[in-house]
Every structure is written in C-alpha cells, then in structure tokens.
Amino acid sequence: MKKYGLSAIGNQLKTQTYPLWILIGTVFFPLLLFAQSPAPYGALPSERQLKWHETEFYGLVHFTPTTFENKEWGYGDASPSIFNFKKFHAKQLAKTAKAAGMKALIFVAKHHDGFALWPTTTSSYNIAYSPYKKGKGDLVKELSDAARKQGLKFGVYCSPWDRHDPDYGSPRYLETYRKQLEELYTHYGPLFMSWHDGANGGSGFYGGARETRSIDNTRYYDWENTWKITRQLQAEAAIFSDVGPDVRWVGNEEGHAADTSWATFTPRPPKGLHVAVPGQSNYTESPGGTRQGDFWMPAECDVPLRKGWFYHPGEKPKTAQELFDLYLKSVGHGAALDLGLAPTTEGRLHAEDVRELRQLGKTLRRVFRKNLAQKAEIKASNTRTGDFSATYLTANQPGKYWATEDNERESTLFISFSRPTSFDLIKLEEYIPLGQRVAHFQIEIQEKGEWITIAKGASIGAKRLIKLPRLTNTERVRITLRAPVSLTLQSIGLYRS
Ligand code: FUL
C-alpha cells in the first residue's frame, strides 16, 4: 500500500471519457482538495524516493571467494575453485530477513575482489568457473528469486573497484563496469536500489600485475553518465552513494544517523576538488544532513550484523536488543537501516545470526502492534480548512494528513485518554511529499495538573522514534511543533516497548 498516496491523485487525473458528474467528482473535487493543500517547502522527494522511504529496513548480503579465505577484502587473486557452497540456502536467508522485519535485500553481486556471482559475459572471473553447481550456478538469480518469493524487494551492489580486472585504471575497465551494471539491471529487475560504495583504487591482483593502482575518482567512473544507465534500465531503483543522488551514505558504518538528521543534503567536494563524488565529499556532515539542503537525499545507515561484512567464524552477531537500538537510531531518525548479512562457507546464515534476527523481528512486531494513541482523542490548536483533520494522525490512511493554515507556524496537538495510559516510545511522521517542514518539536505530559517536558528535538521527516528513559503514565499528552511554514503531520504513535 502506498503510504503517501500521491500517485493515486495522478491516476485519477488520467481520465478518459466519463459522464460529466463523474468527471466533476473524480477530477475536480480531488483537484480542489489538492489545491488547498499547503505549498511544498524546500527540496522534495521523488516518487522513487518515497517508495524507498517506505522500505525502511533491509539487508546487505556479502559473500564471495573472500568468505572462504576468511578475509574482509579479497585481493582479487583467489582461485574460483575455492568458491564451493555445497548448497546455497537462499530461502533460509530470505525467510530470516523477512522474519527480522526487513522489507528488501541488496546483494553484493561483485565485491572489490572482482568475482562476479552471476555468469557475466564481461570476465571469466565469475561463478561459472567455480565448482558451484558444476559451473551452472547463478547466485544473483537464486537470491533475487528467493527474496521475491518472500515478498521482499531486491537490489544490487556492484563494486566499482575491481582488484582482479587487468584493465582496472584504464578506460576499458569503465566499459566493463558499465556492461556489468547493464547485465544486472537487465536480468534481475525490478530493482529497488543500486548501491555504489566509495572504496576506490589501491593494491590488487589486476590480472597478475600485483601492484597499486590509483585512479582519480572525481573523473574515472564518470558517474553522471554511468548513472544514466541506471535511470534508463531501472528507473525505480534508488541510487545510493556518499553523495546520493537518491540516498546518501550516513557517514559511518555503525548503523546510526545523528539525533537531528535532515532528509535534505548539499554534497560538497572537499577543499581543492571540483566535484563531490563517492569517497570524496563532505560526508562528515552526512549523519545530520543539511537543513534546507539543495536536494532531498535521506540517509542510509549501513552496519554489519557481525563485526565484518563477510563471515568470520570468530565473530558474534549483535544481539536483538542492540539491533533494536540501532533501528531506533536509523529508521527512527528518518533514515533507513541496511544490515549486513553474511552466510557461512556452508551457504547459510549461522544459527546465532538467525536467532538474533528472528528475535529482532518479534520485538518490532510486538512493540509496534498496538498504537495506544488510537484510543485517544486528538485535537489541534489549528487545523487547515479542507480535508486535514487531526483524526488522520492515527487513521493510517494513505495520502491523508493533518495540516495547519498557512500562517500557523507553531501549533499544538492535544492527546487525551479516558484513563491513565503508559507508554515509553513515541512515533512522529511528517507528510514528506510536501517537504521536511518541522524544525522543532516538544512533547509534554500532564502529571498532577503540571505539564512536564518529556522530549524535545528538531528533525522529524519520514519518521522520528523517541524512546523515553521510563514508562510514563498519563491521561494528557501535548505535542508542540514549529516550522518556518505551515505544519503537516501524517501520524502519531504511542507504544510500550
Ligand atoms: C564498503 C566496502 O569497502 C565494504 O567491504 C562493504 O562492502 C561495505 C558495505 O561498503 O564500502
């Protein structure tokens, strides 16, 4: 279901020949409502980005011959013969991801070691030259099929840095890389994301040269034109890199965005460079983004489930509790959580990983099952004329939201329960098709007739989750919001964690 419900309006406008009254009802009436909605503010998300926002939590699957070498970065010299899953348990992986609460999987189809996990025509360094399924395997296909069977979206990561390719560093390699993207985009779509890391150049095998190659990554990959291929072949895929264009790297691999994290960002090249590209940008500012930034470019928080991105027998997975905390600091800060999953040399997730992931899923389902605010009455100090009622805040109706009149830039929502209610987790969501508007929020509860502030902050965006240090018990809550323009809010949730 579409949460933001914009294309529903668009589709209604594609009318053919209808009787006049249907035309008035279906075209002009919604248009009238739309016309009354608040004017958009600042940089706005595209349809593609809105869909990405709804994905929220997904997995990033890493394995190659590097798994069998027990390394993090393969040098590019491992023989394909060492890649030998007896069986790849794609279903176990996809099922576990689903049980954990993930809505998609991204597969590292080629990591820095250059080994392609699909039978690419661009290089013989690929799965067809390994013993896996006697050279007939295609792991991108297996995983994408398994993901879709579980109702998960699918995306790909194809490393631009290739430590195996003899041509790496020359223009010929760029052709190879683009061809690899084309193959992935053509055979394994629809893709929800195309992921591009910023690790570039350095030592490697490079067809036996065993040397260090550095490239000018402000020019070498010619991202502007490379990403045109993505747009052409997978128009729905959100492009991720340090500098977007659709989704920005959060600037750390620890799984959290800053407490105040804006969905807008202005990428800037570091001193002395002319262009911001993956690996060369102001990514130290990425955790918080840029208030009123030039682009809608929300953050993705990537973090491995274990210490490394590849499986290492000596490491342990993070606990479900730690993962839940990261969820609050990523998804709950308007960003997404991209959790690294690494199968063992047996081609399956380790039982300890499965245990923690399943437990995380249980926690998420338990916590968010019941929105206590649905039992309350919500009134607003100001409500815009038209279809912008505060009752939408708990109605879960796509495309519906509460909004204030144009000159109302500070407004309070009063939530009243008929009896004292306990909660320790608050959810706020803006109606982001109209931009990130709120710049300040304050949440208070009434205790013995006194209003006590229990939380304050700046950014909300797609989602803000606020975990309180203890359970509150109150009949009255009030939420005050401030913005440089009129306010919008799509939903309020109160939960017991
Ligand atoms: C980084 C890579 O260098 C790591 O190996 C891993 O793939 C991570 C997700 O992205 O840029």
Coordinates of C-alpha atoms and ligand atoms in Angstrom, one line a residue:
M1 CA 0.0 0.0 0.0
K2 CA 1.3 3.5 -0.8
K3 CA 1.6 5.5 2.3
Y4 CA 1.9 8.9 0.7
G5 CA -0.9 8.3 -1.8
L6 CA 0.4 10.8 -4.4
S7 CA 0.1 8.7 -7.5
A8 CA -3.5 7.9 -6.5
I9 CA -4.3 11.5 -7.3
G10 CA -2.2 11.3 -10.5
N11 CA -4.1 8.2 -11.7
Q12 CA -7.4 9.9 -11.1
L13 CA -6.3 12.7 -13.4
K14 CA -5.7 10.3 -16.2
T15 CA -9.4 10.3 -17.1
Q16 CA -10.8 9.2 -20.4
T17 CA -14.4 9.7 -21.5
Y18 CA -16.7 9.8 -18.4
P19 CA -20.1 11.4 -17.8
L20 CA -19.8 14.9 -16.6
W21 CA -20.7 14.2 -12.9
I22 CA -18.1 11.5 -12.7
L23 CA -15.6 14.0 -14.2
I24 CA -16.5 16.6 -11.6
G25 CA -16.4 14.0 -8.8
T26 CA -13.2 12.3 -9.7
V27 CA -11.2 15.1 -11.3
F28 CA -12.3 18.5 -10.0
F29 CA -13.1 17.6 -6.4
P30 CA -9.7 16.0 -5.7
L31 CA -8.1 18.8 -7.6
L32 CA -9.9 21.3 -5.3
L33 CA -8.6 19.5 -2.3
F34 CA -5.1 19.3 -3.7
A35 CA -5.2 22.9 -4.5
Q36 CA -5.9 23.7 -0.8
S37 CA -3.1 21.6 0.5
P38 CA -0.1 23.5 1.9
A39 CA 2.5 24.7 -0.6
P40 CA 5.5 22.4 -0.7
Y41 CA 8.6 23.5 1.2
G42 CA 12.2 23.2 0.1
A43 CA 13.7 20.2 -1.7
L44 CA 11.1 17.4 -2.3
P45 CA 11.3 13.7 -2.5
S46 CA 10.8 12.0 -5.9
E47 CA 8.3 9.1 -6.3
R48 CA 11.3 6.8 -6.3
Q49 CA 12.5 8.2 -3.0
L50 CA 9.0 8.0 -1.4
K51 CA 9.0 4.3 -2.2
W52 CA 12.5 3.9 -0.8
H53 CA 11.3 5.6 2.4
E54 CA 8.6 3.0 2.8
T55 CA 11.3 0.3 2.7
E56 CA 12.9 1.5 5.9
F57 CA 14.8 -1.7 6.9
Y58 CA 16.7 -4.1 4.6
G59 CA 19.7 -6.4 4.4
L60 CA 23.0 -6.3 2.5
V61 CA 24.3 -9.8 1.7
H62 CA 28.1 -10.3 1.3
F63 CA 29.8 -13.5 0.2
T64 CA 32.4 -14.3 -2.5
P65 CA 35.6 -16.4 -2.5
T66 CA 36.7 -13.9 0.2
T67 CA 34.3 -15.8 2.6
F68 CA 36.4 -19.0 2.0
E69 CA 39.6 -17.0 2.7
N70 CA 38.2 -15.6 6.0
K71 CA 39.1 -12.1 4.8
E72 CA 37.3 -8.8 4.6
W73 CA 38.7 -7.5 1.3
G74 CA 39.7 -10.2 -1.2
Y75 CA 42.9 -9.2 -3.1
G76 CA 41.4 -10.4 -6.4
D77 CA 43.7 -13.4 -6.7
A78 CA 41.6 -16.2 -5.1
S79 CA 41.0 -19.1 -7.4
P80 CA 37.3 -19.6 -8.4
S81 CA 37.8 -23.2 -7.3
I82 CA 37.7 -22.2 -3.7
F83 CA 34.1 -20.9 -4.0
N84 CA 32.3 -24.1 -3.2
F85 CA 28.9 -23.8 -1.4
K86 CA 27.6 -27.4 -1.3
K87 CA 24.2 -25.7 -1.3
F88 CA 23.2 -22.1 -1.2
H89 CA 20.3 -21.7 1.3
A90 CA 18.7 -18.7 -0.4
K91 CA 15.4 -19.5 1.1
Q92 CA 16.7 -19.6 4.6
L93 CA 18.4 -16.2 4.1
A94 CA 15.3 -14.5 2.6
K95 CA 13.0 -16.1 5.2
T96 CA 15.2 -14.9 8.0
A97 CA 15.4 -11.4 6.6
K98 CA 11.6 -11.3 6.4
A99 CA 11.2 -12.7 9.9
A100 CA 13.6 -9.9 11.1
G101 CA 11.2 -7.3 9.8
M102 CA 13.3 -6.4 6.6
K103 CA 11.4 -5.4 3.5
A104 CA 14.2 -5.9 1.0
L105 CA 17.6 -7.5 0.3
I106 CA 20.6 -6.0 -1.5
F107 CA 23.0 -8.5 -2.9
V108 CA 26.7 -7.7 -3.4
A109 CA 26.8 -9.3 -6.9
K110 CA 30.5 -8.3 -7.2
H111 CA 32.7 -7.0 -4.3
H112 CA 36.2 -5.4 -4.5
D113 CA 37.8 -8.8 -5.3
G114 CA 36.1 -8.6 -8.7
F115 CA 34.5 -12.1 -8.5
A116 CA 31.0 -11.9 -10.2
L117 CA 28.4 -14.1 -8.6
W118 CA 26.4 -14.2 -11.8
P119 CA 27.6 -15.7 -15.1
T120 CA 28.8 -12.4 -16.6
T121 CA 30.0 -12.2 -20.2
T122 CA 32.4 -9.4 -19.2
S123 CA 35.0 -11.5 -17.4
S124 CA 35.9 -15.1 -16.8
Y125 CA 36.3 -14.3 -13.1
N126 CA 32.9 -15.5 -12.2
I127 CA 30.7 -18.2 -10.7
A128 CA 30.5 -20.2 -13.9
Y129 CA 34.2 -21.0 -13.4
S130 CA 33.7 -22.3 -9.9
P131 CA 32.6 -25.8 -8.8
Y132 CA 29.3 -24.4 -7.6
K133 CA 26.5 -26.3 -9.4
K134 CA 29.3 -27.5 -11.7
G135 CA 29.6 -24.1 -13.3
K136 CA 25.8 -23.7 -13.9
G137 CA 25.0 -21.5 -10.9
D138 CA 23.7 -18.0 -10.8
L139 CA 23.6 -16.7 -7.3
V140 CA 22.1 -13.3 -8.2
K141 CA 19.1 -15.2 -9.7
E142 CA 18.8 -17.6 -6.8
L143 CA 18.8 -14.8 -4.2
S144 CA 16.5 -12.5 -6.2
D145 CA 14.0 -15.3 -6.8
A146 CA 14.1 -16.3 -3.1
A147 CA 13.7 -12.6 -2.0
R148 CA 10.7 -12.1 -4.2
K149 CA 9.1 -15.3 -3.0
Q150 CA 9.2 -13.9 0.5
G151 CA 7.7 -10.6 -0.7
L152 CA 11.0 -8.7 -0.3
K153 CA 12.2 -6.1 -2.8
F154 CA 15.6 -6.7 -4.4
G155 CA 18.7 -4.5 -5.1
V156 CA 22.3 -4.9 -6.3
Y157 CA 25.7 -3.7 -5.3
C158 CA 28.4 -4.0 -8.0
S159 CA 31.7 -2.7 -6.7
P160 CA 33.3 -0.1 -9.0
W161 CA 36.7 -1.0 -7.6
D162 CA 37.8 -4.3 -9.1
R163 CA 41.1 -5.8 -7.7
H164 CA 41.1 -8.6 -10.3
D165 CA 40.5 -6.9 -13.6
P166 CA 43.7 -6.4 -15.6
D167 CA 42.2 -3.2 -17.1
Y168 CA 41.4 -1.5 -13.8
G169 CA 42.5 2.1 -14.0
S170 CA 42.2 2.3 -17.8
P171 CA 39.1 3.5 -19.8
R172 CA 38.5 -0.1 -20.9
Y173 CA 37.5 -1.1 -17.4
L174 CA 34.8 1.5 -17.2
E175 CA 33.2 -0.1 -20.2
T176 CA 33.4 -3.5 -18.4
Y177 CA 31.9 -2.0 -15.3
R178 CA 29.0 -0.4 -17.2
K179 CA 28.4 -3.6 -19.0
Q180 CA 28.2 -5.4 -15.7
L181 CA 25.6 -2.9 -14.4
E182 CA 23.7 -3.4 -17.7
E183 CA 23.6 -7.2 -17.2
L184 CA 22.4 -6.9 -13.6
Y185 CA 19.8 -4.3 -14.5
T186 CA 18.5 -6.3 -17.4
H187 CA 18.3 -9.8 -15.9
Y188 CA 17.5 -9.3 -12.3
G189 CA 15.0 -6.5 -12.0
P190 CA 12.8 -4.8 -10.9
L191 CA 15.4 -3.4 -8.5
F192 CA 14.6 -1.0 -5.7
M193 CA 18.2 0.1 -5.2
S194 CA 21.5 0.3 -7.0
W195 CA 24.2 0.6 -4.3
H196 CA 27.7 2.2 -5.0
D197 CA 30.4 2.1 -2.5
G198 CA 33.2 4.6 -2.2
A199 CA 36.2 2.3 -1.8
N200 CA 38.3 3.1 -4.8
G201 CA 41.7 2.0 -6.0
G202 CA 44.7 0.7 -4.2
S203 CA 46.6 -2.6 -4.2
G204 CA 45.3 -5.6 -6.1
F205 CA 46.0 -8.6 -8.3
Y206 CA 45.0 -6.8 -11.5
G207 CA 45.4 -9.8 -13.8
G208 CA 48.7 -10.7 -12.2
A209 CA 50.3 -7.3 -12.1
R210 CA 50.1 -7.3 -8.3
E211 CA 50.5 -3.6 -7.9
T212 CA 48.9 -0.5 -6.5
R213 CA 46.7 1.5 -8.9
S214 CA 45.2 4.8 -8.0
I215 CA 42.5 6.5 -10.0
D216 CA 41.1 10.0 -10.0
N217 CA 37.7 9.1 -8.6
T218 CA 36.3 12.5 -9.4
R219 CA 36.5 11.6 -13.1
Y220 CA 37.3 7.9 -13.6
Y221 CA 33.8 6.4 -13.2
D222 CA 32.1 9.4 -14.9
W223 CA 29.2 8.8 -12.5
E224 CA 26.9 11.3 -14.3
N225 CA 26.8 9.1 -17.4
T226 CA 27.2 5.8 -15.5
W227 CA 24.1 6.6 -13.5
K228 CA 22.2 7.4 -16.7
I229 CA 22.3 3.6 -17.4
T230 CA 20.6 3.1 -14.0
R231 CA 17.9 5.6 -14.8
Q232 CA 17.4 4.1 -18.3
L233 CA 17.2 0.4 -17.3
Q234 CA 15.9 0.6 -13.7
A235 CA 14.1 3.9 -13.4
E236 CA 12.6 2.8 -10.0
A237 CA 16.0 2.0 -8.4
A238 CA 17.2 4.5 -5.8
I239 CA 20.9 5.2 -6.4
F240 CA 22.9 5.1 -3.2
S241 CA 26.4 6.6 -2.7
D242 CA 28.2 9.0 -0.3
V243 CA 26.6 11.8 -2.4
G244 CA 23.3 10.2 -3.5
P245 CA 21.8 11.2 -5.8
D246 CA 18.8 9.5 -4.3
V247 CA 20.1 8.2 -0.9
R248 CA 23.2 9.4 0.9
W249 CA 25.6 7.3 3.0
V250 CA 25.2 8.3 6.6
G251 CA 29.0 8.7 7.0
N252 CA 29.7 5.8 9.4
E253 CA 29.3 2.0 9.3
E254 CA 27.8 1.8 12.8
G255 CA 24.2 2.0 11.9
H256 CA 23.1 5.3 13.2
A257 CA 22.1 8.8 12.0
A258 CA 22.6 11.9 14.1
D259 CA 19.9 12.8 16.6
T260 CA 19.0 15.7 14.3
S261 CA 19.1 14.2 10.8
W262 CA 17.6 16.1 7.9
A263 CA 16.5 14.3 4.8
T264 CA 17.9 17.2 2.7
F265 CA 21.6 17.4 2.0
T266 CA 24.0 19.6 0.0
P267 CA 27.0 17.4 -1.1
R268 CA 30.2 19.5 -1.4
P269 CA 33.6 18.4 -2.7
P270 CA 36.5 18.6 -0.2
K271 CA 38.9 21.5 -0.4
G272 CA 40.8 21.6 -3.7
L273 CA 38.5 19.3 -5.6
H274 CA 35.9 20.4 -8.2
V275 CA 33.2 17.8 -7.7
A276 CA 31.7 15.7 -4.9
V277 CA 31.7 12.0 -5.8
P278 CA 31.6 8.8 -3.8
G279 CA 34.6 8.7 -1.5
Q280 CA 35.3 12.4 -2.0
S281 CA 32.6 14.5 -0.4
N282 CA 31.6 16.3 2.8
Y283 CA 30.4 13.1 4.3
T284 CA 31.5 14.1 7.8
E285 CA 28.3 16.2 7.6
S286 CA 26.2 13.3 6.3
P287 CA 25.0 12.0 9.7
G288 CA 23.0 15.2 10.2
G289 CA 22.4 16.3 6.6
T290 CA 21.7 19.9 5.7
R291 CA 18.7 21.9 7.0
Q292 CA 17.2 23.4 3.8
G293 CA 19.7 21.5 1.7
D294 CA 19.7 21.6 -2.0
F295 CA 18.5 18.1 -2.5
W296 CA 16.2 15.6 -0.9
M297 CA 18.8 13.0 -0.1
P298 CA 17.9 10.9 3.0
A299 CA 20.5 8.8 4.8
E300 CA 21.0 5.1 4.8
C301 CA 22.7 3.6 7.8
D302 CA 24.7 0.5 6.9
V303 CA 26.1 -1.7 9.5
P304 CA 27.1 -5.4 9.5
L305 CA 25.3 -7.8 11.8
R306 CA 28.7 -9.1 13.0
K307 CA 31.9 -7.1 13.1
G308 CA 32.8 -7.7 9.5
W309 CA 30.8 -7.6 6.3
F310 CA 32.0 -11.1 5.4
Y311 CA 31.5 -14.2 7.6
H312 CA 34.4 -14.8 10.1
P313 CA 33.9 -17.8 12.5
G314 CA 35.4 -15.9 15.4
E315 CA 32.8 -13.1 15.4
K316 CA 29.4 -12.9 17.1
P317 CA 26.2 -11.3 15.9
K318 CA 24.9 -8.2 17.6
T319 CA 22.1 -9.0 20.0
A320 CA 18.4 -8.4 19.1
Q321 CA 18.4 -5.6 21.8
E322 CA 21.4 -3.9 20.2
L323 CA 19.8 -4.2 16.8
F324 CA 16.6 -2.7 18.1
D325 CA 18.6 0.3 19.5
L326 CA 20.1 0.8 16.0
Y327 CA 16.7 0.6 14.5
L328 CA 15.6 3.5 16.7
K329 CA 18.7 5.5 15.7
S330 CA 18.4 4.9 12.0
V331 CA 14.8 4.3 10.9
G332 CA 13.8 6.3 14.0
H333 CA 15.9 9.2 12.8
G334 CA 14.2 9.4 9.3
A335 CA 16.9 7.2 7.7
A336 CA 17.0 3.5 6.7
L337 CA 18.7 0.6 8.3
D338 CA 20.8 -1.6 6.0
L339 CA 22.0 -4.5 8.0
G340 CA 24.9 -6.7 6.6
L341 CA 24.1 -10.4 6.4
A342 CA 27.0 -12.8 5.8
P343 CA 26.4 -16.5 5.1
T344 CA 29.0 -19.1 6.3
T345 CA 31.0 -21.3 3.9
E346 CA 28.0 -23.6 4.0
G347 CA 25.9 -21.0 2.2
R348 CA 23.6 -20.3 5.1
L349 CA 23.2 -17.9 7.9
H350 CA 24.7 -19.1 11.1
A351 CA 22.2 -20.3 13.7
E352 CA 23.2 -17.5 16.1
D353 CA 22.5 -14.9 13.4
V354 CA 19.1 -16.4 12.8
R355 CA 18.3 -16.4 16.5
E356 CA 19.1 -12.7 16.9
L357 CA 17.4 -11.7 13.7
R358 CA 14.2 -13.6 14.5
Q359 CA 14.2 -12.1 18.0
L360 CA 14.5 -8.6 16.5
G361 CA 11.5 -9.2 14.2
K362 CA 9.5 -10.4 17.2
T363 CA 10.4 -7.3 19.2
L364 CA 9.5 -5.0 16.3
R365 CA 6.2 -6.7 15.8
R366 CA 5.4 -6.7 19.5
V367 CA 6.3 -3.1 20.0
F368 CA 4.5 -1.6 17.0
R369 CA 1.4 -3.9 17.1
K370 CA -0.7 -1.6 19.2
N371 CA -0.7 2.2 18.7
L372 CA -2.1 3.4 22.0
A373 CA -2.8 6.8 20.5
Q374 CA -5.7 5.2 18.6
K375 CA -7.6 5.0 21.8
A376 CA -7.2 8.8 22.5
E377 CA -8.9 11.8 21.2
I378 CA -6.6 14.2 19.3
K379 CA -7.3 17.9 18.9
A380 CA -5.2 20.5 17.3
S381 CA -4.8 24.2 18.2
N382 CA -5.1 24.9 14.5
T383 CA -6.4 22.9 11.5
R384 CA -6.4 23.9 7.9
T385 CA -9.7 24.3 6.1
G386 CA -10.4 21.2 4.0
D387 CA -9.6 17.6 4.5
F388 CA -6.7 17.9 7.0
S389 CA -8.3 16.7 10.2
A390 CA -6.2 15.7 13.2
T391 CA -8.1 12.4 13.3
Y392 CA -6.0 11.3 10.4
L393 CA -3.0 11.2 12.7
T394 CA -3.9 7.8 13.9
A395 CA -6.1 6.6 11.0
N396 CA -3.3 5.1 8.8
Q397 CA -4.9 6.3 5.6
P398 CA -2.5 6.8 2.7
G399 CA -2.3 10.3 1.5
K400 CA -4.2 11.8 4.5
Y401 CA -2.6 14.1 7.0
W402 CA -3.1 16.9 9.4
A403 CA -2.1 20.4 8.3
T404 CA -2.4 23.9 9.6
E405 CA -3.3 27.2 7.9
D406 CA -0.5 28.9 6.0
N407 CA 0.2 31.5 8.7
E408 CA 0.2 28.9 11.5
R409 CA 3.8 28.0 12.1
E410 CA 3.5 26.8 15.6
S411 CA 0.7 24.5 16.7
T412 CA -0.1 22.1 19.5
L413 CA -1.7 18.7 19.3
F414 CA -3.6 17.6 22.4
I415 CA -4.0 13.9 23.1
S416 CA -6.5 12.9 25.7
F417 CA -7.1 9.4 27.0
S418 CA -10.1 8.4 29.0
R419 CA -7.8 6.8 31.6
P420 CA -4.1 6.9 32.5
T421 CA -2.0 5.2 29.8
S422 CA 1.6 4.0 29.9
F423 CA 4.0 4.3 27.0
D424 CA 7.7 4.8 26.5
L425 CA 8.1 5.1 22.8
I426 CA 6.7 7.9 20.6
K427 CA 6.5 8.0 16.8
L428 CA 6.0 11.1 14.7
E429 CA 5.8 11.2 10.9
E430 CA 5.7 14.2 8.6
Y431 CA 3.8 14.2 5.3
I432 CA 7.1 14.3 3.4
P433 CA 5.7 14.7 -0.2
L434 CA 5.4 18.4 0.9
G435 CA 9.0 18.5 2.2
Q436 CA 10.7 18.4 5.6
R437 CA 9.0 21.3 7.3
V438 CA 9.1 20.8 11.1
A439 CA 12.3 22.3 12.7
H440 CA 11.4 21.9 16.3
F441 CA 9.1 19.6 18.4
Q442 CA 8.4 19.4 22.1
I443 CA 6.4 16.6 23.9
E444 CA 4.9 17.1 27.3
I445 CA 2.7 15.1 29.6
Q446 CA 0.4 16.2 32.3
E447 CA 1.3 14.9 35.8
K448 CA -0.8 16.1 38.8
G449 CA -2.0 19.0 36.8
E450 CA 1.5 20.1 35.7
W451 CA 2.9 20.0 32.2
I452 CA 6.3 18.2 32.1
T453 CA 8.5 18.1 29.1
I454 CA 9.5 14.5 28.3
A455 CA 11.2 15.0 24.9
K456 CA 12.4 17.8 22.6
G457 CA 14.1 17.7 19.2
A458 CA 14.5 19.3 15.8
S459 CA 14.0 16.9 12.8
I460 CA 11.1 14.6 12.2
G461 CA 10.9 13.8 8.4
A462 CA 9.7 10.4 7.3
K463 CA 9.8 9.0 10.8
R464 CA 11.0 10.0 14.3
L465 CA 11.1 7.5 17.1
I466 CA 11.7 8.8 20.6
K467 CA 12.5 6.3 23.3
L468 CA 11.8 7.6 26.8
P469 CA 14.0 6.5 29.7
R470 CA 11.0 5.2 31.6
L471 CA 7.3 4.3 31.2
T472 CA 5.1 7.3 31.6
N473 CA 1.6 7.1 33.0
T474 CA -0.7 9.9 31.9
E475 CA -4.1 10.9 30.5
R476 CA -2.9 14.0 28.7
V477 CA -0.1 14.5 26.2
R478 CA 0.7 17.6 24.1
I479 CA 3.0 17.9 21.2
T480 CA 4.1 21.3 20.0
L481 CA 5.5 21.7 16.5
R482 CA 7.3 24.6 14.9
A483 CA 8.3 25.2 11.3
P484 CA 9.2 28.2 9.0
V485 CA 6.0 27.4 7.1
S486 CA 2.6 25.8 7.9
L487 CA 2.8 22.4 9.6
T488 CA 2.0 18.9 8.3
L489 CA 2.0 15.7 10.2
Q490 CA 0.9 12.3 8.9
S491 CA 1.0 10.2 12.0
I492 CA 1.4 9.9 15.8
G493 CA 2.1 6.7 17.6
L494 CA 2.4 5.9 21.3
Y495 CA 3.8 2.5 22.2
R496 CA 5.1 0.4 25.0
S497 CA 8.5 -1.1 24.3
Ligands
FUL1 C1 32.3 -0.6 1.9 C2 33.2 -1.8 1.5 O1 34.5 -1.4 1.4 C3 32.9 -2.9 2.5 O2 33.7 -4.0 2.2 C4 31.4 -3.3 2.4 O3 31.1 -3.8 1.2 C5 30.6 -2.0 2.7 C6 29.1 -2.3 2.7 O4 30.9 -1.0 1.8 O5 32.5 0.5 1.1

